[in-house]
PDB file of C-alpha atoms in Angstrom:
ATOM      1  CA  UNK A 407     125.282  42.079 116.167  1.00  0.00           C
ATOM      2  CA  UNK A 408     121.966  43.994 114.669  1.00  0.00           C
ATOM      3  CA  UNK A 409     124.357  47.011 113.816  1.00  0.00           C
ATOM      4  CA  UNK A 410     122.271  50.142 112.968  1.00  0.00           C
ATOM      5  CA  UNK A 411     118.718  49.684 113.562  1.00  0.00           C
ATOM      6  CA  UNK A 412     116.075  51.959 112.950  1.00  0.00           C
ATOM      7  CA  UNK A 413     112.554  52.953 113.724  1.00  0.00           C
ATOM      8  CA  UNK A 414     109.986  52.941 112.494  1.00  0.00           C
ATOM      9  CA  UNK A 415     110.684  52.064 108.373  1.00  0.00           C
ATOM     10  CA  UNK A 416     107.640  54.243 107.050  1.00  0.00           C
ATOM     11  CA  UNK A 417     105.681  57.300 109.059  1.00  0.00           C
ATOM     12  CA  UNK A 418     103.099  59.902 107.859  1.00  0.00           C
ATOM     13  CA  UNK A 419     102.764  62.968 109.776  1.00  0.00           C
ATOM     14  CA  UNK A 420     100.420  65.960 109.467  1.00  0.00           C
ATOM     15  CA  UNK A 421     102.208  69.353 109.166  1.00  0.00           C
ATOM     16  CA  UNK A 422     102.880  70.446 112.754  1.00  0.00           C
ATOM     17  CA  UNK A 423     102.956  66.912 114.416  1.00  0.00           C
ATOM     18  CA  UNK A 424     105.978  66.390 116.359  1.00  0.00           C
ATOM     19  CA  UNK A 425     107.838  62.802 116.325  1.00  0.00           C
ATOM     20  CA  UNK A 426     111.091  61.040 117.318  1.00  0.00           C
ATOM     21  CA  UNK A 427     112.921  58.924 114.344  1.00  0.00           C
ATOM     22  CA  UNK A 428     115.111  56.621 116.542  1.00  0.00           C
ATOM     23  CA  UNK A 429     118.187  54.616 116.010  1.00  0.00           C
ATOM     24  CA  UNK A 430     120.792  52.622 117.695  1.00  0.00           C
ATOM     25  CA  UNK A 431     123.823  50.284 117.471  1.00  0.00           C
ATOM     26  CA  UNK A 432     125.464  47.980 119.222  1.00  0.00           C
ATOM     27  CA  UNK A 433     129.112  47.793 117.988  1.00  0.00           C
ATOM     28  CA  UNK A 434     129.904  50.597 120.688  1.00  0.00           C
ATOM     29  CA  UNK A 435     130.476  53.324 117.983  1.00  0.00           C
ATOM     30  CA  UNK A 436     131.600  56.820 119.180  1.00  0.00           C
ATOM     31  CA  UNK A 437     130.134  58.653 115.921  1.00  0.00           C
ATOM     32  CA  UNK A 438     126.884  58.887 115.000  1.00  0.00           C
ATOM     33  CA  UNK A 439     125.129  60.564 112.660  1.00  0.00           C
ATOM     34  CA  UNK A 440     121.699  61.470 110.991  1.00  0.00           C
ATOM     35  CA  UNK A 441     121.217  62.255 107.664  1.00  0.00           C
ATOM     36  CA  UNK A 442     118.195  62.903 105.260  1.00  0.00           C
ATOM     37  CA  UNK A 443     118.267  61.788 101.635  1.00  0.00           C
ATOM     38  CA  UNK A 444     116.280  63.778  98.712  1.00  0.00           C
ATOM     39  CA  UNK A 445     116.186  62.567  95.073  1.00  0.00           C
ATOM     40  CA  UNK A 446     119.263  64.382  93.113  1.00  0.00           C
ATOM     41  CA  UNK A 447     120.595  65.918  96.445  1.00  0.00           C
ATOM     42  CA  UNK A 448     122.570  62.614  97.478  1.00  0.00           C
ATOM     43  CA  UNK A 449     122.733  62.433 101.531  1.00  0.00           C
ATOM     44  CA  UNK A 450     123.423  65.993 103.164  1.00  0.00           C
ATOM     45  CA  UNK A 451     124.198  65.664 107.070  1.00  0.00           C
ATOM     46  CA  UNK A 452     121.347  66.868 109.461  1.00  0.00           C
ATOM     47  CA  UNK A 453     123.182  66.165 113.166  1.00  0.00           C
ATOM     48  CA  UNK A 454     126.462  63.947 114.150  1.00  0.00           C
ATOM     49  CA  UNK A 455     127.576  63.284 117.736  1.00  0.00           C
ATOM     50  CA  UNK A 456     130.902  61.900 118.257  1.00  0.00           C
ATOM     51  CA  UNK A 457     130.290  60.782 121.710  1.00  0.00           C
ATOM     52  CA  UNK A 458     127.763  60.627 124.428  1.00  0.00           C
ATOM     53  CA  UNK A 459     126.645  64.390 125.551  1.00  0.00           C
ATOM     54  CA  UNK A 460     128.039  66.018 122.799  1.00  0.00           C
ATOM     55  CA  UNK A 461     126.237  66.763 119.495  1.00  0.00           C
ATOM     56  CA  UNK A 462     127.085  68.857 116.705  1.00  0.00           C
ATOM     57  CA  UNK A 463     125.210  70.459 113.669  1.00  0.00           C
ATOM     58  CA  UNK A 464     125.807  69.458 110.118  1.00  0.00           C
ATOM     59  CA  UNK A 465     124.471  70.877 106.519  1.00  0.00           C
ATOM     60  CA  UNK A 466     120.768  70.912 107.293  1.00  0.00           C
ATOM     61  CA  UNK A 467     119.780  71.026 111.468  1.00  0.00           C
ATOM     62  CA  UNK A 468     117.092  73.740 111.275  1.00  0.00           C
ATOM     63  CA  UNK A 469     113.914  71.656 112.100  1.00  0.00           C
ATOM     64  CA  UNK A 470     115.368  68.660 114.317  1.00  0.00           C
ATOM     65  CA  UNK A 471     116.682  68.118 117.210  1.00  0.00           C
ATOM     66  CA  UNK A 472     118.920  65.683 118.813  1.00  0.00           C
ATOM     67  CA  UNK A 473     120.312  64.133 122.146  1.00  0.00           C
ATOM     68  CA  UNK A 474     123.415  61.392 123.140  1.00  0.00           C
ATOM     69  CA  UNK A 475     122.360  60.689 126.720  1.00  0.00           C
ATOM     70  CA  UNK A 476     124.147  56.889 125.629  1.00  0.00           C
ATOM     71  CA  UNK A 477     126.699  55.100 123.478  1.00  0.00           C
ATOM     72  CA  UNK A 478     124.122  53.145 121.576  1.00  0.00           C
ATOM     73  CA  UNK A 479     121.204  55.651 121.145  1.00  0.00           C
ATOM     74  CA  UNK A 480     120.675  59.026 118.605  1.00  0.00           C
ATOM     75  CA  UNK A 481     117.608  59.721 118.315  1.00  0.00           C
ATOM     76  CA  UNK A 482     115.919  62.349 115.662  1.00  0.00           C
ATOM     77  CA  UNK A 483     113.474  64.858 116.411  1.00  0.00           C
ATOM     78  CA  UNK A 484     111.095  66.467 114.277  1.00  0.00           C
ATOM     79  CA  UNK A 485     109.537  69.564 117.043  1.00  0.00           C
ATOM     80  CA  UNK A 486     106.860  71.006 114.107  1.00  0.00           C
ATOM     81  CA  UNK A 487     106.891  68.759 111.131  1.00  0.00           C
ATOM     82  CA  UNK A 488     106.447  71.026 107.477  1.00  0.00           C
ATOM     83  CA  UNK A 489     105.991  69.098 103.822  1.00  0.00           C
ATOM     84  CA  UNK A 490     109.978  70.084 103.620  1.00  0.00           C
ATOM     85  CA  UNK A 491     110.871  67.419 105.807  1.00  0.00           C
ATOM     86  CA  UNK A 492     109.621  64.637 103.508  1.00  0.00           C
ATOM     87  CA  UNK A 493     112.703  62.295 102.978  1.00  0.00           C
ATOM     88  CA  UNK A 494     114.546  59.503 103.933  1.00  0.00           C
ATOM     89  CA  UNK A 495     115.935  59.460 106.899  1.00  0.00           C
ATOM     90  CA  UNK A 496     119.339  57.313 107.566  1.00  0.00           C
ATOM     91  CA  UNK A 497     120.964  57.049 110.763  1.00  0.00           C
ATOM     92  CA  UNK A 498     124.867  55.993 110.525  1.00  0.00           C
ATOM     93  CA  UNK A 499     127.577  54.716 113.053  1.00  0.00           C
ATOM     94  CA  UNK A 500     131.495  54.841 112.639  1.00  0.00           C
ATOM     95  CA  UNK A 501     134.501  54.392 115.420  1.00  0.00           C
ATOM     96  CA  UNK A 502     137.153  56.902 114.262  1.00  0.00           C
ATOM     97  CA  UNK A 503     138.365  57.102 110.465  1.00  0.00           C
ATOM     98  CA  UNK A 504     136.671  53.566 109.824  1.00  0.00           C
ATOM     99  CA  UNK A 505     133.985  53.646 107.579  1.00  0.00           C
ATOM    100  CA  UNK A 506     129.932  54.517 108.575  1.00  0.00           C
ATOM    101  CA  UNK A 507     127.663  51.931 108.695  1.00  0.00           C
ATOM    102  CA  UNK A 508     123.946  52.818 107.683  1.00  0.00           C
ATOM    103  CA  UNK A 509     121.121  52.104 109.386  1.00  0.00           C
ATOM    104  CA  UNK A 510     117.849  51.089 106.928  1.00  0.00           C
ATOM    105  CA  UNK A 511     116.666  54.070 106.400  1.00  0.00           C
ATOM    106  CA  UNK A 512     112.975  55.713 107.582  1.00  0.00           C
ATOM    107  CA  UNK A 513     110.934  57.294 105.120  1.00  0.00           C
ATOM    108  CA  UNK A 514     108.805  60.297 106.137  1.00  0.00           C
ATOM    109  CA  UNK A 515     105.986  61.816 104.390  1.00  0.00           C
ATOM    110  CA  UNK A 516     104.745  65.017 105.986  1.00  0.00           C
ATOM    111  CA  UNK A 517     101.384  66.048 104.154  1.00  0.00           C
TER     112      UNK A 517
ATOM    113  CA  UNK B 915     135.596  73.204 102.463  1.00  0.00           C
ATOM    114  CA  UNK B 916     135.396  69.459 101.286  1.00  0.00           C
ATOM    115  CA  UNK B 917     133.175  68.519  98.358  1.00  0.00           C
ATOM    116  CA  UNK B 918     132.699  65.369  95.865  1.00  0.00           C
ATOM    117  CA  UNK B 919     131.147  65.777  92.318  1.00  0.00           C
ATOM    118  CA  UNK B 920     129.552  62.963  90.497  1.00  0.00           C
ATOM    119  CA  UNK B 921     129.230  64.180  87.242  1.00  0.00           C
ATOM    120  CA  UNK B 922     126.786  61.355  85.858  1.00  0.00           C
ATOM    121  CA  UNK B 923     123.542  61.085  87.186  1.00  0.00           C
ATOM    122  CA  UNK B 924     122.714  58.667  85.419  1.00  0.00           C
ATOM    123  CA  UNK B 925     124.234  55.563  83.587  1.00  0.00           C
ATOM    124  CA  UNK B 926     123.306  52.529  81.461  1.00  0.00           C
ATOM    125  CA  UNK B 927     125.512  49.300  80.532  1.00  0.00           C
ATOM    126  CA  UNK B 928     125.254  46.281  79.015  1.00  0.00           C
ATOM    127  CA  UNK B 929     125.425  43.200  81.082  1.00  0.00           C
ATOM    128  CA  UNK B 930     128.894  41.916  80.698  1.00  0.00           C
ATOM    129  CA  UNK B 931     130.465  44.918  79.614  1.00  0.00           C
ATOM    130  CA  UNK B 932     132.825  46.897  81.618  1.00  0.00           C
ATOM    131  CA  UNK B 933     131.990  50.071  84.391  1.00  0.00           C
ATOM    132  CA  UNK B 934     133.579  53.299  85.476  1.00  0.00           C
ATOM    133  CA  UNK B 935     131.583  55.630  87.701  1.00  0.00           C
ATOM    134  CA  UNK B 936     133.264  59.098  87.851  1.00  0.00           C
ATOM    135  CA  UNK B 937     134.180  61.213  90.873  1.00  0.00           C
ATOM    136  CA  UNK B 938     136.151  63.899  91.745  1.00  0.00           C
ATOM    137  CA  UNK B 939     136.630  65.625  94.961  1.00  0.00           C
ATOM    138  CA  UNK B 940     138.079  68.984  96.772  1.00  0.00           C
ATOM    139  CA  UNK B 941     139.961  68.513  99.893  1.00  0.00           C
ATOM    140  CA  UNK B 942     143.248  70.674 100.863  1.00  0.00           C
ATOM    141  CA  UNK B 943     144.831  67.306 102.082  1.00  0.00           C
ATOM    142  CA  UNK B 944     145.251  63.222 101.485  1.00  0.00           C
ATOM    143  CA  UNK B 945     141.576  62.404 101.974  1.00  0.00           C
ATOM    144  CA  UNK B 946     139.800  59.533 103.148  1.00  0.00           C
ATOM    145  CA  UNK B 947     137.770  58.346 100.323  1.00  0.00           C
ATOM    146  CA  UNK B 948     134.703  55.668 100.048  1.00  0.00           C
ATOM    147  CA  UNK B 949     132.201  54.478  98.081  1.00  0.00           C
ATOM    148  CA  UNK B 950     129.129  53.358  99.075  1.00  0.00           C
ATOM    149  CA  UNK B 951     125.994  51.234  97.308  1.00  0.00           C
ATOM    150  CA  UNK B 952     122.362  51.595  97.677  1.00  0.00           C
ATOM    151  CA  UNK B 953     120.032  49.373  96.549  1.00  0.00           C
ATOM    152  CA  UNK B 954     116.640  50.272  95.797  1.00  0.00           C
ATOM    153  CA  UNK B 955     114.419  50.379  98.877  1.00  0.00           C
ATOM    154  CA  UNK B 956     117.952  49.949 101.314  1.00  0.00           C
ATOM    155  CA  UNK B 957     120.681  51.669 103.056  1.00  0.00           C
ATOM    156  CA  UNK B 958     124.116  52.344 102.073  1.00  0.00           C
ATOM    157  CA  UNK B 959     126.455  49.292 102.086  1.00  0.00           C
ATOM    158  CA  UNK B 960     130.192  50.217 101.787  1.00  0.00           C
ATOM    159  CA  UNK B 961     131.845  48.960  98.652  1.00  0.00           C
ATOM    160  CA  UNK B 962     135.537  50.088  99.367  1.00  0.00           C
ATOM    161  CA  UNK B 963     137.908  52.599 100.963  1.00  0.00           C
ATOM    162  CA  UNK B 964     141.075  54.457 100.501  1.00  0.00           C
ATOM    163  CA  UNK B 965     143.037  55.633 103.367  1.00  0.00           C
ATOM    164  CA  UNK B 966     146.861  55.968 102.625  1.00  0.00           C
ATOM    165  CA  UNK B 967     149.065  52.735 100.805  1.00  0.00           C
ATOM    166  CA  UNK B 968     148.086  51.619  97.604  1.00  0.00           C
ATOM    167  CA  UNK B 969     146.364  53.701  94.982  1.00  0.00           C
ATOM    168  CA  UNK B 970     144.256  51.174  93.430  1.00  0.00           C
ATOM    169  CA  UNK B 971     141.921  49.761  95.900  1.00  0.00           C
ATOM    170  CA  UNK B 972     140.058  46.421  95.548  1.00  0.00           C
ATOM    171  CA  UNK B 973     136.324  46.179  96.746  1.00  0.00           C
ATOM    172  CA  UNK B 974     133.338  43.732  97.149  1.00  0.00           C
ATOM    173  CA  UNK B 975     131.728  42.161  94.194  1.00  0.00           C
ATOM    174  CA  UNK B 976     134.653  42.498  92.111  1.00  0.00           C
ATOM    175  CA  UNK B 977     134.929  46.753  92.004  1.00  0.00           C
ATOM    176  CA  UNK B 978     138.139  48.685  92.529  1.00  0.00           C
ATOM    177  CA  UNK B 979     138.802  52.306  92.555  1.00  0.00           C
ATOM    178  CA  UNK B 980     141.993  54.525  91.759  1.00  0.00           C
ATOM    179  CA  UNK B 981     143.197  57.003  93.844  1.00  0.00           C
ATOM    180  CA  UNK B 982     144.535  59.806  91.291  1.00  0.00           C
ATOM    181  CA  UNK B 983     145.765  62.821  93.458  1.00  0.00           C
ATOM    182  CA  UNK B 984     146.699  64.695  90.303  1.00  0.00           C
ATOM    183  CA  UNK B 985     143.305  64.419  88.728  1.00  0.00           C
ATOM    184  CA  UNK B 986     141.525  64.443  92.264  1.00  0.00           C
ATOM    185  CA  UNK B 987     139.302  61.533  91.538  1.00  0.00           C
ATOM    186  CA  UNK B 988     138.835  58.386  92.823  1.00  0.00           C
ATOM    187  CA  UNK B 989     137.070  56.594  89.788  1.00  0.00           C
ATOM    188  CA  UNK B 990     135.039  53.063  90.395  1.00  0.00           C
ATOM    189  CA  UNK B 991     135.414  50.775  88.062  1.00  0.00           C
ATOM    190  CA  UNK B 992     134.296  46.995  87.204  1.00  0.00           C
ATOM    191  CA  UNK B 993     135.522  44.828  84.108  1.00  0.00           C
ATOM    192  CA  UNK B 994     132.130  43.255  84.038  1.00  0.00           C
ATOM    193  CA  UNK B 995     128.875  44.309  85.120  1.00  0.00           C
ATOM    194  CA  UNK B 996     125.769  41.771  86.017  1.00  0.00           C
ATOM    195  CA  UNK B 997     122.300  42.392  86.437  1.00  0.00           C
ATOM    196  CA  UNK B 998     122.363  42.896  90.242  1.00  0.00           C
ATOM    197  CA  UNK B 999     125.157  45.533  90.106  1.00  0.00           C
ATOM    198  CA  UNK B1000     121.960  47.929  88.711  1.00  0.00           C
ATOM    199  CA  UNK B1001     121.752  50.506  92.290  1.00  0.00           C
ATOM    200  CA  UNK B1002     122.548  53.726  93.168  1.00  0.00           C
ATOM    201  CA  UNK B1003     126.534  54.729  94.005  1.00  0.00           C
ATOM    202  CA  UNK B1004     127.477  57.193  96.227  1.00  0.00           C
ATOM    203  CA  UNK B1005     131.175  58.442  96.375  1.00  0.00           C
ATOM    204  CA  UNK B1006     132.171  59.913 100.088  1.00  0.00           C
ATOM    205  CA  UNK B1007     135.445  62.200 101.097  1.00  0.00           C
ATOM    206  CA  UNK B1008     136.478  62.768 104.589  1.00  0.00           C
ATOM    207  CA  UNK B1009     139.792  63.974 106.409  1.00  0.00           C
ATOM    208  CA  UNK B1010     139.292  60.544 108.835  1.00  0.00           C
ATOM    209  CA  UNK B1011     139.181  60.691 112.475  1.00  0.00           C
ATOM    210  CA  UNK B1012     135.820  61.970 114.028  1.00  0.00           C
ATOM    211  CA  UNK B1013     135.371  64.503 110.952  1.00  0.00           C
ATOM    212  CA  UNK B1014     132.145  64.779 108.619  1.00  0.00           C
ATOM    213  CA  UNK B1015     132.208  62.867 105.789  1.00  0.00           C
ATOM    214  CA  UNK B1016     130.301  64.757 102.592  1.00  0.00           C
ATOM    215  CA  UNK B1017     128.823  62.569 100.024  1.00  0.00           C
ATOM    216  CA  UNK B1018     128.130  63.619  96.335  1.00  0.00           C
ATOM    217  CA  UNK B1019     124.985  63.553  94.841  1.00  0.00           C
ATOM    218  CA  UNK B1020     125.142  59.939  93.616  1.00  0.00           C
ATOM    219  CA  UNK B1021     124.890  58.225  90.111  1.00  0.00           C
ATOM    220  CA  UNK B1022     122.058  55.733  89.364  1.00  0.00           C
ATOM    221  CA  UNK B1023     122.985  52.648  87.476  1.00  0.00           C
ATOM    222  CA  UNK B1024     121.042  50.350  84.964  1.00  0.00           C
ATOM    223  CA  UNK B1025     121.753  47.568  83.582  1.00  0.00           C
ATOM    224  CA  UNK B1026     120.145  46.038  80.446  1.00  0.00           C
ATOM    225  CA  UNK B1027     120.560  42.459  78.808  1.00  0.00           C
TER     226      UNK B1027
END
């Protein structure tokens, strides 16, 4: 099993650029989840799905979009990038009340 | 709402000398409680759970936590800390199923000879 994968590890973008963070497991997890991860802010939640076709917000969705079209896949996208949107990105899996398992982690620097 | 606090942002120890990492949550019922490591440069990597049973949970490279409903915490703890225990910990509260799980803020760990 690879788990949680993610890509790509490091991205710059120009303010405005659009871009897809992507991610996806193979242990046939119903949850997923994206979350972004600022210095003294711990993670906050951006997006979750808890199957595919559905999709829910969390904390912090303004800016990003997501989709579930399968099991496996959740990708992230950014429509209009802005400087505000420079984190780490960390995509997670989970089947019911087990715990999440975390993906590596993307960092994006929007200048 | 649910919410964890991690009071210390920030902690040094001693190699060899013992750890507790503080956290207290807010949740109206028996949560589901986790922490969770990060290593520089990594993702998160579970370190233990409490779901119901025992109050005093054992974990991965030696760390347990306490599940005190009174107090509302759910402290981490190790008798003895080593070099490669220095990371970032992360405590987590949930109500379990298919619900969100809020993290707190995290407290950074170093560790010096």
């Amino acid at each position: 099993n690879a788990g949680v994968t993610q890509t790509p590890k490091f991205q710059v973008l120009k303010t405005g650029q659009s871009m897809t963070l992507q991610c996806a497991q193979d242990m046939n997890h119903e949850y997923m989840s994206w979350y972004r991860q600022d210095p003294g802010m711990g993670l906050r939640l951006i997006h979750y799905s808890v199957g595919a076709g559905i999709t829910d917000q969390g904390e912090v969705p303004n800016g990003y979009n997501v989709s579930r079209s399968t099991t496996e896949d959740f990708p992230l996208r950014l429509l209009s990038a802005a400087p505000s949107q420079t984190s780490v990105y960390f995509c997670a899996s989970r089947s019911g009340e087990l715990e999440q398992y975390f993906g590596p982690g993307t960092r994006l620097t929007v200048t | 709402a649910q919410s964890v606090t991690q009071p210390d942002i920030h902690i040094t120890v001693s190699e060899g000398a013992s750890l507790e990492l503080r956290c207290n949550y807010s949740y109206g019922a028996t949560p589901y409680l986790f922490w969770y490591v990060q290593s520089p440069g990594q993702g998160l990597q579970l370190l233990l759970k409490y779901f119901s049973g025992d109050t005093l949970v054992q974990g991965i490279k030696g760390f347990e936590a306490e599940f005190k409903r009174s107090q509302s915490s759910f402290n981490l703890r190790k008798p003895s800390v080593h070099w490669s225990d220095a990371a970032e910990y992360f405590c987590a509260v949930g109500p379990g199923g298919y619900q969100k799980v809020t993290f707190g803020t995290g407290t950074k760990l170093q560790v010096i000879p």
